[in-house]
Amino acid sequence: MKNWAGNIEYSSSTIVKPSSLEELSDIVRINDKVHAIGGCNSFNRIGDTEGVHVLMNNFKDISYCGIKHEVTCQAGVSFLELCLALDGWERAILNLPTLTHISVVGGCTTGTHGSGTSNISSIVTAISIMDSEGEIVQYRKDKDDNFYGKIINFGCLGIVIDITLSTVPEYFLRQTVYQNLQFKDYFENFEDIHYYQSYSTSCFTDYKKDIKQVWVKDMEDHGPKFYGAYRQRKQLHPTNIDADDCTMQMGVLGKWFERLPLRGL
């Protein structure tokens, strides 16, 4: 088994896909080394083990609490699956990763930054983890000290069973890509560019004379220029390859999950 990028071949020869919590508990208790793995998106061996690899693909439940406006998803749920479920409830989350095929649990427990006002783990309100004894422990933001230390745990606390996120009403964004922002203008206006002028701003550079691309995601249209950078008139990819699989640009208004990722659904 290899990771998503294909540069890592995992060490374990034993790969299991439990279908129930009881089966998972037995696997944990019987084996000395057990490691759950999510979307296989890591470029290093943090998800590797010489013991048993557990794939949580069969745990796909998603539920929404209209009283608390929270959504709970099991460990096998991807961000794409979560987005489509939330769309049915006319709800949203504040952030999404660049790639929506990765698991929600994986993104939250590794501190994925994503596109938005903070990293994805910041919207977690509860998490359930199976410990080394095969028992399930739940932690909640409103009850547990050092809660966020339990979220960004990189698998050290056990196997995550499910995770709960706060939601907001659905919203709409425009995505516009600007080109050739001068380093001088970028550094002089750094805080405005990244914190005050848009919902989310990502800058891509080759570390030469300027910022090659500035991806601005916002509810408002920022016009033909952005701090001296010029708005592009066609779809672009950050690495200048074919941009057909990128999310819609050019200031076209769309649903939050159709604009926050870099790669289209």
XYZ file of N, CA and C in Angstrom:
795
model
N 0.839 -1.190 0.000
C 0.000 0.000 0.000
C 0.882 1.251 0.000
N 0.522 2.225 -0.850
C 1.296 3.463 -0.951
C 0.452 4.667 -0.543
N 1.151 5.781 -0.260
C 0.431 7.008 0.049
C -0.102 7.638 -1.234
N -0.866 8.718 -1.075
C -1.528 9.364 -2.215
C -0.529 9.823 -3.269
N 0.609 10.367 -2.831
C 1.603 10.879 -3.770
C 2.420 9.771 -4.426
N 2.411 8.571 -3.831
C 3.150 7.448 -4.392
C 4.612 7.393 -3.999
N 5.053 8.298 -3.104
C 6.473 8.312 -2.724
C 6.764 7.482 -1.475
N 5.717 6.986 -0.800
C 5.896 6.171 0.402
C 5.161 4.845 0.220
N 5.885 3.745 0.440
C 5.252 2.428 0.490
C 5.246 1.982 1.940
N 4.066 1.751 2.482
C 3.939 1.457 3.905
C 4.526 0.085 4.258
N 5.018 -0.009 5.502
C 5.775 -1.184 5.937
C 4.900 -2.382 6.273
N 3.693 -2.121 6.742
C 2.854 -3.208 7.220
C 2.356 -4.088 6.084
N 2.380 -5.395 6.332
C 1.819 -6.342 5.371
C 0.404 -6.743 5.776
N -0.020 -6.307 6.971
C -1.357 -6.631 7.467
C -2.219 -5.375 7.446
N -3.271 -5.403 6.641
C -4.177 -4.266 6.512
C -5.590 -4.766 6.781
N -6.276 -4.127 7.724
C -7.625 -4.562 8.084
C -8.605 -3.407 7.926
N -9.868 -3.766 7.619
C -10.944 -2.780 7.484
C -12.118 -3.218 8.347
N -12.077 -2.893 9.628
C -13.176 -3.310 10.511
C -14.500 -2.680 10.100
N -15.588 -3.402 10.389
C -16.923 -2.915 10.037
C -17.740 -2.516 11.255
N -17.196 -2.729 12.440
C -17.920 -2.373 13.664
C -16.922 -1.963 14.737
N -17.423 -1.279 15.750
C -16.565 -0.876 16.860
C -16.092 -2.090 17.648
N -16.923 -3.114 17.725
C -16.532 -4.336 18.430
C -15.348 -5.005 17.730
N -15.410 -5.064 16.413
C -14.316 -5.660 15.646
C -13.043 -4.839 15.800
N -13.179 -3.517 15.767
C -12.027 -2.641 15.942
C -11.412 -2.816 17.330
N -12.248 -2.916 18.335
C -11.759 -3.102 19.706
C -10.962 -4.398 19.833
N -11.435 -5.464 19.204
C -10.711 -6.735 19.238
C -9.342 -6.603 18.571
N -9.280 -5.896 17.454
C -8.010 -5.696 16.743
C -7.014 -4.959 17.626
N -7.486 -3.926 18.306
C -6.615 -3.121 19.164
C -6.089 -3.942 20.336
N -6.948 -4.723 20.960
C -6.559 -5.466 22.148
C -5.636 -6.648 21.828
N -5.822 -7.273 20.687
C -5.071 -8.481 20.342
C -3.667 -8.174 19.830
N -3.498 -7.062 19.127
C -2.228 -6.761 18.460
C -1.372 -5.773 19.249
N -0.054 -5.962 19.189
C 0.876 -5.092 19.915
C 1.009 -3.721 19.257
N 1.039 -3.690 17.930
C 1.195 -2.431 17.202
C 0.040 -2.264 16.226
N -0.711 -1.195 16.434
C -1.857 -0.900 15.570
C -1.813 0.577 15.210
N -2.010 0.882 13.928
C -1.987 2.281 13.496
C -3.098 2.502 12.474
N -3.992 3.443 12.796
C -5.039 3.816 11.844
C -4.464 4.772 10.809
N -5.008 4.712 9.618
C -4.545 5.588 8.557
C -5.757 6.167 7.841
N -5.649 7.438 7.439
C -6.794 8.124 6.844
C -6.762 8.112 5.333
N -6.610 9.302 4.737
C -6.620 9.419 3.288
C -5.282 9.170 2.639
N -4.279 8.743 3.429
C -2.921 8.456 2.914
C -2.319 9.677 2.221
N -2.589 10.860 2.750
C -2.148 12.084 2.082
C -0.818 12.608 2.617
N -0.287 12.021 3.689
C 0.979 12.486 4.253
C 2.146 12.090 3.353
N 3.132 12.989 3.257
C 4.304 12.733 2.417
C 5.440 12.075 3.194
N 5.206 11.782 4.479
C 6.245 11.123 5.274
C 5.668 9.868 5.933
N 6.437 9.262 6.845
C 6.045 7.978 7.425
C 5.331 8.102 8.769
N 4.734 9.252 9.029
C 4.038 9.421 10.306
C 2.872 8.436 10.443
N 2.310 8.007 9.324
C 1.195 7.055 9.380
C 1.622 5.613 9.223
N 2.922 5.353 9.234
C 3.417 4.007 8.965
C 3.520 3.172 10.244
N 3.531 1.870 10.099
C 3.749 0.949 11.211
C 4.218 -0.390 10.668
N 4.967 -1.126 11.475
C 5.355 -2.496 11.125
C 4.324 -3.486 11.646
N 3.326 -2.966 12.363
C 2.272 -3.815 12.908
C 1.074 -3.901 11.977
N -0.097 -3.594 12.512
C -1.348 -3.699 11.758
C -1.832 -2.311 11.356
N -2.096 -2.156 10.078
C -2.692 -0.917 9.586
C -4.213 -1.067 9.588
N -4.878 -0.088 10.176
C -6.337 -0.092 10.215
C -6.876 0.989 9.280
N -7.695 0.580 8.332
C -8.390 1.519 7.459
C -9.820 1.674 7.967
N -10.227 2.920 8.205
C -11.542 3.199 8.794
C -12.589 3.522 7.730
N -12.388 3.044 6.519
C -13.265 3.372 5.391
C -14.722 2.990 5.599
N -14.981 1.987 6.443
C -16.362 1.522 6.628
C -17.150 2.365 7.623
N -16.499 3.332 8.264
C -17.176 4.168 9.255
C -17.561 5.482 8.588
N -18.797 5.550 8.083
C -19.209 6.640 7.201
C -20.399 7.460 7.723
N -20.828 7.248 8.932
C -22.018 7.949 9.425
C -21.755 9.451 9.601
N -22.749 10.244 9.218
C -22.728 11.697 9.420
C -24.074 12.094 10.018
N -24.047 12.845 11.118
C -25.293 13.283 11.753
C -25.203 14.759 12.116
N -26.345 15.433 12.064
C -26.391 16.870 12.354
C -27.319 17.144 13.519
N -26.862 17.958 14.465
C -27.673 18.371 15.613
C -28.131 19.809 15.386
N -29.422 19.987 15.124
C -29.953 21.315 14.853
C -30.013 22.212 16.064
N -29.950 21.634 17.259
C -29.980 22.441 18.488
C -28.627 23.101 18.728
N -27.564 22.315 18.623
C -26.216 22.842 18.838
C -25.559 23.326 17.544
N -26.179 23.059 16.414
C -25.616 23.387 15.099
C -24.230 22.754 14.944
N -24.165 21.474 15.295
C -22.920 20.709 15.180
C -23.135 19.511 14.272
N -22.072 19.111 13.589
C -22.122 17.923 12.752
C -21.082 16.930 13.258
N -21.478 15.673 13.363
C -20.577 14.617 13.812
C -20.367 13.619 12.676
N -19.117 13.331 12.372
C -18.832 12.366 11.304
C -17.828 11.331 11.800
N -18.022 10.112 11.340
C -17.126 9.037 11.715
C -15.809 9.145 10.943
N -14.856 8.309 11.335
C -13.473 8.457 10.870
C -13.277 8.201 9.381
N -14.205 7.511 8.730
C -14.041 7.221 7.312
C -14.605 8.270 6.380
N -15.151 9.348 6.929
C -15.808 10.378 6.122
C -14.780 11.346 5.548
N -14.869 11.605 4.256
C -13.987 12.588 3.615
C -14.618 13.980 3.694
N -13.815 14.995 3.418
C -14.358 16.353 3.407
C -15.399 16.520 2.299
N -15.211 15.859 1.189
C -16.198 15.931 0.119
C -17.539 15.388 0.589
N -17.522 14.240 1.234
C -18.762 13.639 1.736
C -19.410 14.531 2.783
N -18.596 15.150 3.630
C -19.130 16.064 4.639
C -19.776 17.276 3.977
N -19.114 17.837 2.967
C -19.653 19.018 2.269
C -21.012 18.731 1.657
N -21.143 17.593 1.006
C -22.399 17.256 0.349
C -23.518 17.044 1.369
N -23.177 16.463 2.523
C -24.176 16.280 3.581
C -24.605 17.630 4.160
N -23.641 18.495 4.434
C -23.955 19.819 4.981
C -24.787 20.639 4.003
N -24.511 20.494 2.716
C -25.273 21.220 1.709
C -26.756 20.861 1.790
N -27.043 19.613 2.093
C -28.436 19.183 2.234
C -29.128 19.809 3.430
N -28.349 20.160 4.448
C -28.894 20.819 5.644
C -28.773 22.348 5.578
N -28.254 22.852 4.460
C -28.003 24.292 4.263
C -27.086 24.843 5.355
N -26.083 24.031 5.693
C -25.074 24.435 6.689
C -23.695 24.389 6.038
N -22.708 24.902 6.749
C -21.341 24.958 6.222
C -20.364 24.919 7.380
N -19.080 24.733 7.067
C -18.017 24.928 8.048
C -17.139 26.067 7.541
N -16.324 26.616 8.423
C -15.591 27.836 8.106
C -14.348 27.616 7.257
N -13.939 26.380 7.102
C -12.653 26.124 6.468
C -12.689 24.802 5.716
N -11.843 24.681 4.705
C -11.676 23.415 3.993
C -10.229 23.285 3.551
N -9.727 22.044 3.439
C -8.366 21.851 2.935
C -8.308 22.046 1.426
N -7.116 22.090 0.894
C -6.923 22.225 -0.550
C -7.549 21.058 -1.300
N -7.426 19.850 -0.729
C -7.935 18.629 -1.362
C -9.053 18.056 -0.509
N -10.203 17.797 -1.108
C -11.350 17.348 -0.320
C -11.464 15.827 -0.213
N -10.535 15.090 -0.828
C -10.613 13.626 -0.706
C -10.042 13.143 0.624
N -9.318 13.991 1.346
C -8.734 13.558 2.618
C -9.818 13.419 3.677
N -9.557 12.630 4.699
C -10.566 12.397 5.732
C -10.677 13.596 6.663
N -11.876 13.820 7.164
C -12.109 14.919 8.102
C -11.281 14.714 9.364
N -11.283 13.492 9.878
C -10.504 13.181 11.084
C -9.016 13.426 10.845
N -8.496 12.971 9.698
C -7.084 13.171 9.387
C -6.727 14.641 9.297
N -7.586 15.429 8.634
C -7.322 16.853 8.509
C -7.306 17.565 9.842
N -8.238 17.198 10.717
C -8.329 17.856 12.029
C -7.201 17.440 12.966
N -6.844 16.160 12.978
C -5.859 15.673 13.947
C -4.418 15.964 13.545
N -4.216 16.478 12.323
C -2.872 16.884 11.910
C -2.752 18.398 11.734
N -3.814 19.146 12.082
C -3.749 20.599 12.033
C -3.713 21.169 10.628
N -4.403 20.536 9.690
C -4.435 21.040 8.321
C -4.894 22.495 8.298
N -4.159 23.329 7.562
C -4.467 24.766 7.601
C -5.675 25.121 6.749
N -5.712 24.664 5.502
C -6.859 24.930 4.656
C -6.986 26.381 4.229
N -8.158 26.706 3.671
C -8.449 28.069 3.222
C -9.539 28.642 4.108
N -9.207 29.644 4.880
C -10.176 30.236 5.797
C -9.469 31.056 6.839
N -10.147 31.302 7.944
C -9.624 32.204 8.958
C -8.735 31.532 10.000
N -8.720 30.207 10.049
C -7.890 29.483 11.021
C -7.760 28.045 10.544
N -6.937 27.233 11.242
C -6.819 25.852 10.775
C -8.072 25.049 11.130
N -8.221 23.925 10.484
C -9.477 23.181 10.555
C -9.771 22.657 11.955
N -8.737 22.368 12.736
C -8.954 21.830 14.083
C -9.660 22.825 14.999
N -9.644 24.109 14.653
C -10.225 25.135 15.533
C -11.742 25.043 15.634
N -12.405 24.338 14.691
C -13.864 24.242 14.742
C -14.336 22.929 15.370
N -13.401 22.121 15.875
C -13.767 20.858 16.527
C -14.335 21.144 17.912
N -15.460 20.516 18.239
C -16.070 20.682 19.563
C -16.062 19.402 20.390
N -15.836 18.248 19.739
C -15.773 16.978 20.480
C -15.055 15.941 19.627
N -14.465 14.967 20.318
C -13.762 13.887 19.621
C -13.860 12.611 20.457
N -14.087 11.482 19.791
C -14.134 10.180 20.458
C -12.956 9.345 19.982
N -12.202 8.783 20.944
C -10.972 8.056 20.635
C -10.989 6.682 21.303
N -10.598 5.659 20.559
C -10.430 4.328 21.150
C -9.005 4.201 21.643
N -8.833 3.917 22.929
C -7.494 3.847 23.505
C -6.879 2.470 23.302
N -5.700 2.257 23.876
C -4.953 1.015 23.662
C -5.612 -0.196 24.316
N -6.596 0.048 25.190
C -7.336 -1.051 25.809
C -8.600 -1.405 25.044
N -8.823 -0.701 23.950
C -10.029 -0.954 23.163
C -11.259 -0.254 23.697
N -11.055 0.699 24.622
C -12.164 1.449 25.208
C -12.282 2.817 24.532
N -13.520 3.333 24.452
C -13.764 4.620 23.807
C -13.879 5.731 24.849
N -13.116 6.778 24.630
C -13.137 7.947 25.514
C -13.552 9.162 24.690
N -14.470 9.969 25.212
C -14.884 11.178 24.496
C -14.392 12.419 25.228
N -13.922 13.379 24.460
C -13.484 14.666 24.993
C -14.325 15.759 24.351
N -14.723 16.755 25.169
C -15.510 17.877 24.656
C -14.830 19.199 24.988
N -14.971 20.129 24.078
C -14.349 21.443 24.225
C -14.835 22.159 25.481
N -16.115 22.004 25.804
C -16.691 22.726 26.948
C -16.467 22.021 28.281
N -15.759 20.874 28.265
C -15.576 20.127 29.501
C -14.124 19.783 29.816
N -13.262 19.698 28.807
C -11.921 19.163 29.010
C -10.837 20.226 28.864
N -9.911 20.254 29.834
C -8.747 21.131 29.742
C -7.821 20.623 28.637
N -7.042 21.516 28.102
C -6.094 21.164 27.030
C -6.789 20.421 25.887
N -8.010 20.855 25.583
C -8.814 20.152 24.576
C -8.107 20.091 23.228
N -7.546 21.210 22.773
C -6.951 21.223 21.440
C -5.684 20.375 21.365
N -5.045 20.125 22.498
C -3.929 19.189 22.512
C -4.376 17.768 22.246
N -5.633 17.505 22.534
C -6.200 16.174 22.257
C -6.668 16.069 20.811
N -6.903 17.206 20.149
C -7.344 17.187 18.755
C -6.153 16.954 17.823
N -5.159 17.831 17.893
C -3.986 17.680 17.020
C -3.044 16.679 17.686
N -3.419 15.409 17.602
C -2.714 14.364 18.361
C -1.882 13.430 17.476
N -1.996 13.559 16.154
C -1.213 12.753 15.204
C -1.309 11.250 15.487
N -2.423 10.831 16.049
C -2.632 9.410 16.302
C -2.025 8.901 17.587
N -1.433 9.790 18.378
C -0.724 9.343 19.593
C -1.662 8.916 20.719
N -2.917 9.345 20.691
C -3.836 9.038 21.790
C -4.698 7.811 21.518
N -4.625 7.288 20.298
C -5.445 6.139 19.951
C -6.067 6.328 18.579
N -7.086 5.528 18.303
C -7.773 5.587 17.005
C -9.022 6.442 17.146
N -9.113 7.495 16.369
C -10.279 8.383 16.424
C -11.478 7.670 15.798
N -12.576 7.664 16.540
C -13.810 7.023 16.077
C -14.687 8.029 15.338
N -14.893 9.181 15.948
C -15.673 10.223 15.300
C -15.242 11.588 15.824
N -15.669 12.611 15.121
C -15.283 13.975 15.462
C -16.479 14.892 15.209
N -16.638 15.907 16.055
C -17.773 16.829 15.955
C -17.274 18.232 15.662
N -17.905 18.887 14.690
C -17.500 20.220 14.253
C -18.648 21.208 14.414
N -18.311 22.445 14.742
C -19.323 23.501 14.752
C -19.615 23.904 13.312
N -20.850 24.285 13.036
C -21.247 24.691 11.691
C -21.812 26.107 11.702
N -21.935 26.678 10.516
C -22.528 28.006 10.326
C -23.526 27.895 9.174
N -24.407 28.885 9.007
C -25.289 28.859 7.829
C -24.466 28.852 6.546
N -24.989 28.241 5.492
C -24.262 28.193 4.229
C -23.944 29.609 3.742
N -22.839 29.756 3.043
C -22.431 31.058 2.529
C -21.835 30.885 1.139
N -21.644 32.015 0.473
C -21.178 32.010 -0.911
C -19.920 32.862 -1.040
N -19.012 32.448 -1.913
C -17.741 33.143 -2.086
C -17.403 33.310 -3.562
N -16.573 34.324 -3.824
C -15.959 34.495 -5.133
C -14.480 34.142 -5.003
N -13.895 33.618 -6.048
C -12.468 33.338 -6.060
C -11.834 34.035 -7.263
N -10.865 34.893 -6.975
C -10.187 35.633 -8.027
C -8.689 35.449 -7.874
N -8.000 35.194 -8.973
C -6.548 35.033 -8.951
C -5.904 36.258 -9.592
N -4.971 36.861 -8.841
C -4.206 38.003 -9.321
C -2.764 37.561 -9.571
N -2.099 38.233 -10.505
C -0.737 37.851 -10.865
C 0.254 38.990 -10.631
N 1.485 38.548 -10.293
C 2.652 39.442 -10.207
C 2.494 40.548 -9.166
N 2.344 40.118 -7.914
C 2.356 41.043 -6.777
C 3.808 41.244 -6.343
N 4.291 42.467 -6.367
C 5.679 42.751 -6.024
C 5.942 42.460 -4.547
N 7.140 41.905 -4.246
C 7.491 41.599 -2.862
C 7.376 42.830 -1.966
N 7.787 43.962 -2.461
C 7.741 45.201 -1.679
C 6.299 45.510 -1.256
N 5.372 45.444 -2.193
C 3.962 45.713 -1.877
C 3.390 44.639 -0.968
N 3.848 43.405 -1.161
C 3.354 42.300 -0.331
C 3.749 42.488 1.131
N 5.023 42.727 1.396
C 5.475 42.841 2.777
C 4.970 44.108 3.460
N 4.811 45.188 2.706
C 4.293 46.425 3.290
C 2.823 46.299 3.691
N 2.108 45.393 3.038
C 0.672 45.245 3.291
C 0.304 43.840 3.764
N 1.266 43.160 4.379
C 1.096 41.749 4.733
C -0.172 41.495 5.552
N -0.379 42.225 6.633
C -1.531 41.981 7.504
C -2.840 42.278 6.787
N -2.890 43.366 6.034
C -4.108 43.674 5.285
C -4.433 42.575 4.281
N -3.424 42.107 3.578
C -3.632 41.096 2.541
C -4.164 39.803 3.135
N -3.592 39.370 4.261
C -3.939 38.056 4.798
C -5.031 38.069 5.868
N -5.273 39.206 6.512
C -6.198 39.198 7.643
C -7.403 40.112 7.491
N -7.329 41.128 6.668
C -8.399 42.128 6.674
C -9.106 42.319 5.338
N -8.455 42.003 4.232
C -9.010 42.348 2.933
C -9.890 41.275 2.303
N -9.853 40.058 2.825
C -10.643 38.992 2.208
C -10.922 37.892 3.220
N -11.781 36.964 2.830
C -12.068 35.813 3.681
C -10.841 34.912 3.781
N -10.161 34.733 2.658
C -8.950 33.916 2.627
C -8.076 34.355 1.471
N -6.777 34.475 1.724
C -5.833 34.843 0.675
C -4.640 33.899 0.712
N -4.317 33.300 -0.428
C -3.159 32.416 -0.543
C -2.212 32.975 -1.594
N -0.922 32.985 -1.263
C 0.085 33.539 -2.172
C 1.050 32.441 -2.623
N 1.325 32.397 -3.908
C 2.220 31.387 -4.475
C 3.385 32.094 -5.159
N 4.609 31.675 -4.851
C 5.793 32.342 -5.375
C 6.856 31.337 -5.792
N 7.725 31.757 -6.694
C 8.902 30.959 -7.040
C 10.150 31.531 -6.353
N 9.930 32.454 -5.401
C 10.999 33.056 -4.583
C 11.996 33.841 -5.432
N 11.531 34.419 -6.519
C 12.409 35.248 -7.347
C 12.053 36.718 -7.145
N 11.407 37.336 -8.121
C 11.233 38.779 -8.014
C 9.856 39.204 -7.506
N 8.864 38.296 -7.483
C 7.545 38.706 -7.020
C 6.693 37.493 -6.648
N 5.480 37.789 -6.127
C 4.500 36.742 -5.861
C 3.794 36.448 -7.178
N 3.927 35.240 -7.674
C 3.406 34.923 -8.999
C 1.883 34.926 -9.044
N 1.251 34.352 -8.010
C -0.206 34.288 -7.987
C -0.733 34.601 -6.591
N -1.819 35.358 -6.524
C -2.520 35.652 -5.276
C -3.964 35.187 -5.443
N -4.348 34.176 -4.666
C -5.706 33.623 -4.741
C -6.550 34.262 -3.650
N -7.518 35.063 -4.049
C -8.364 35.808 -3.114
C -9.763 35.195 -3.112
N -10.194 34.744 -1.949
C -11.534 34.181 -1.785
C -12.321 35.105 -0.862
N -13.429 35.624 -1.344
C -14.187 36.586 -0.557
C -15.618 36.674 -1.084
N -16.485 37.315 -0.296
C -17.855 37.535 -0.731
C -17.943 38.722 -1.684
N -16.961 39.617 -1.596
C -16.951 40.821 -2.421
C -16.003 40.675 -3.608
N -16.257 41.458 -4.649
C -15.376 41.537 -5.809
C -14.332 42.613 -5.539
N -13.038 42.272 -5.639
C -11.974 43.212 -5.308
C -11.449 43.989 -6.518
N -12.112 43.870 -7.646
C -11.763 44.706 -8.786
C -10.585 44.191 -9.590
N -10.125 44.993 -10.569
C -9.084 44.545 -11.502
C -7.679 44.501 -10.921
N -7.445 45.192 -9.779
C -6.103 45.195 -9.181
C -6.200 44.901 -7.696
N -5.161 44.222 -7.185
C -5.091 43.877 -5.762
C -3.676 44.201 -5.289
N -3.516 45.362 -4.653
C -2.209 45.829 -4.179
C -1.160 45.811 -5.301
N -1.574 46.186 -6.478
C -0.656 46.258 -7.613
C -0.633 45.026 -8.490
N -1.196 43.927 -8.009
C -1.284 42.715 -8.828
C -2.507 42.806 -9.737
N -2.427 42.179 -10.906
C -3.478 42.284 -11.899
C -4.326 41.015 -11.957
N -5.651 41.221 -12.060
C -6.564 40.085 -12.135
C -6.374 39.316 -13.440
N -6.317 37.966 -13.339
C -6.171 37.132 -14.528
C -7.523 36.934 -15.197
N -7.482 36.529 -16.445
C -8.699 36.382 -17.235
C -8.974 34.936 -17.636
N -8.254 33.994 -17.039
C -8.488 32.589 -17.334
C -8.149 31.767 -16.096
N -8.575 30.503 -16.095
C -8.268 29.594 -14.995
C -6.755 29.365 -14.913
N -6.202 29.405 -13.686
C -4.779 29.164 -13.488
C -4.566 28.096 -12.431
N -3.416 27.427 -12.512
C -2.970 26.472 -11.498
C -1.735 27.057 -10.830
N -1.549 26.882 -9.520
C -0.388 27.468 -8.834
C 0.960 27.053 -9.406
N 1.025 25.857 -9.997
C 2.292 25.390 -10.558
C 2.340 25.516 -12.076
N 1.370 26.261 -12.633
C 1.328 26.550 -14.069
C 1.109 25.322 -14.945
N 0.532 24.270 -14.379
C 0.116 23.140 -15.201
C -1.350 23.343 -15.578
N -1.945 22.371 -16.245
C -3.335 22.495 -16.665
C -4.240 22.753 -15.457
N -5.150 23.702 -15.587
C -5.979 24.141 -14.457
C -7.409 23.630 -14.523
N -7.660 22.632 -15.345
C -9.031 22.147 -15.522
C -9.636 21.605 -14.231
N -8.802 21.053 -13.336
C -9.352 20.472 -12.113
C -9.364 21.447 -10.942
N -9.020 22.713 -11.180
C -9.060 23.723 -10.123
C -10.487 24.244 -9.934
N -10.784 24.734 -8.734
C -12.088 25.328 -8.485
C -12.250 26.610 -9.298
N -13.500 26.972 -9.565
C -13.813 28.106 -10.431
C -13.225 29.408 -9.895
N -12.627 30.167 -10.782
C -12.011 31.445 -10.449
C -12.760 32.593 -11.147
N -12.063 33.676 -11.439
C -12.572 34.822 -12.190
C -13.755 35.519 -11.528
N -13.841 35.402 -10.188
C -14.843 36.157 -9.448
C -16.261 35.650 -9.553
N -16.436 34.423 -10.036
C -17.784 33.856 -10.164
C -18.272 33.385 -8.799
N -19.438 33.860 -8.383
C -19.977 33.513 -7.072
C -20.387 32.052 -7.035
N -20.056 31.358 -5.946
C -20.414 29.953 -5.812
C -20.518 29.553 -4.346
N -21.021 28.357 -4.098
C -21.144 27.869 -2.723
C -19.768 27.729 -2.083
N -19.723 27.834 -0.775
C -18.486 27.820 0.003
C -17.584 26.648 -0.361
N -18.167 25.434 -0.507
C -17.342 24.250 -0.780
C -16.925 24.154 -2.241
N -17.467 25.021 -3.094
C -17.057 25.069 -4.489
C -15.934 26.082 -4.727
N -15.570 26.842 -3.675
C -14.538 27.869 -3.811
C -13.370 27.710 -2.844
N -13.605 27.210 -1.638
C -12.521 27.133 -0.645
C -11.415 26.158 -1.028
N -11.691 24.964 -1.552
C -10.586 24.081 -1.953
C -9.868 24.617 -3.178
N -8.644 24.152 -3.385
C -7.942 24.498 -4.625
C -8.413 23.592 -5.751
N -8.609 22.338 -5.424
C -9.002 21.352 -6.430
C -10.513 21.180 -6.427
N -11.105 21.103 -7.605
C -12.552 20.970 -7.725
C -13.087 19.665 -7.177
N -14.366 19.658 -6.856
C -14.991 18.482 -6.268
C -15.162 17.378 -7.321
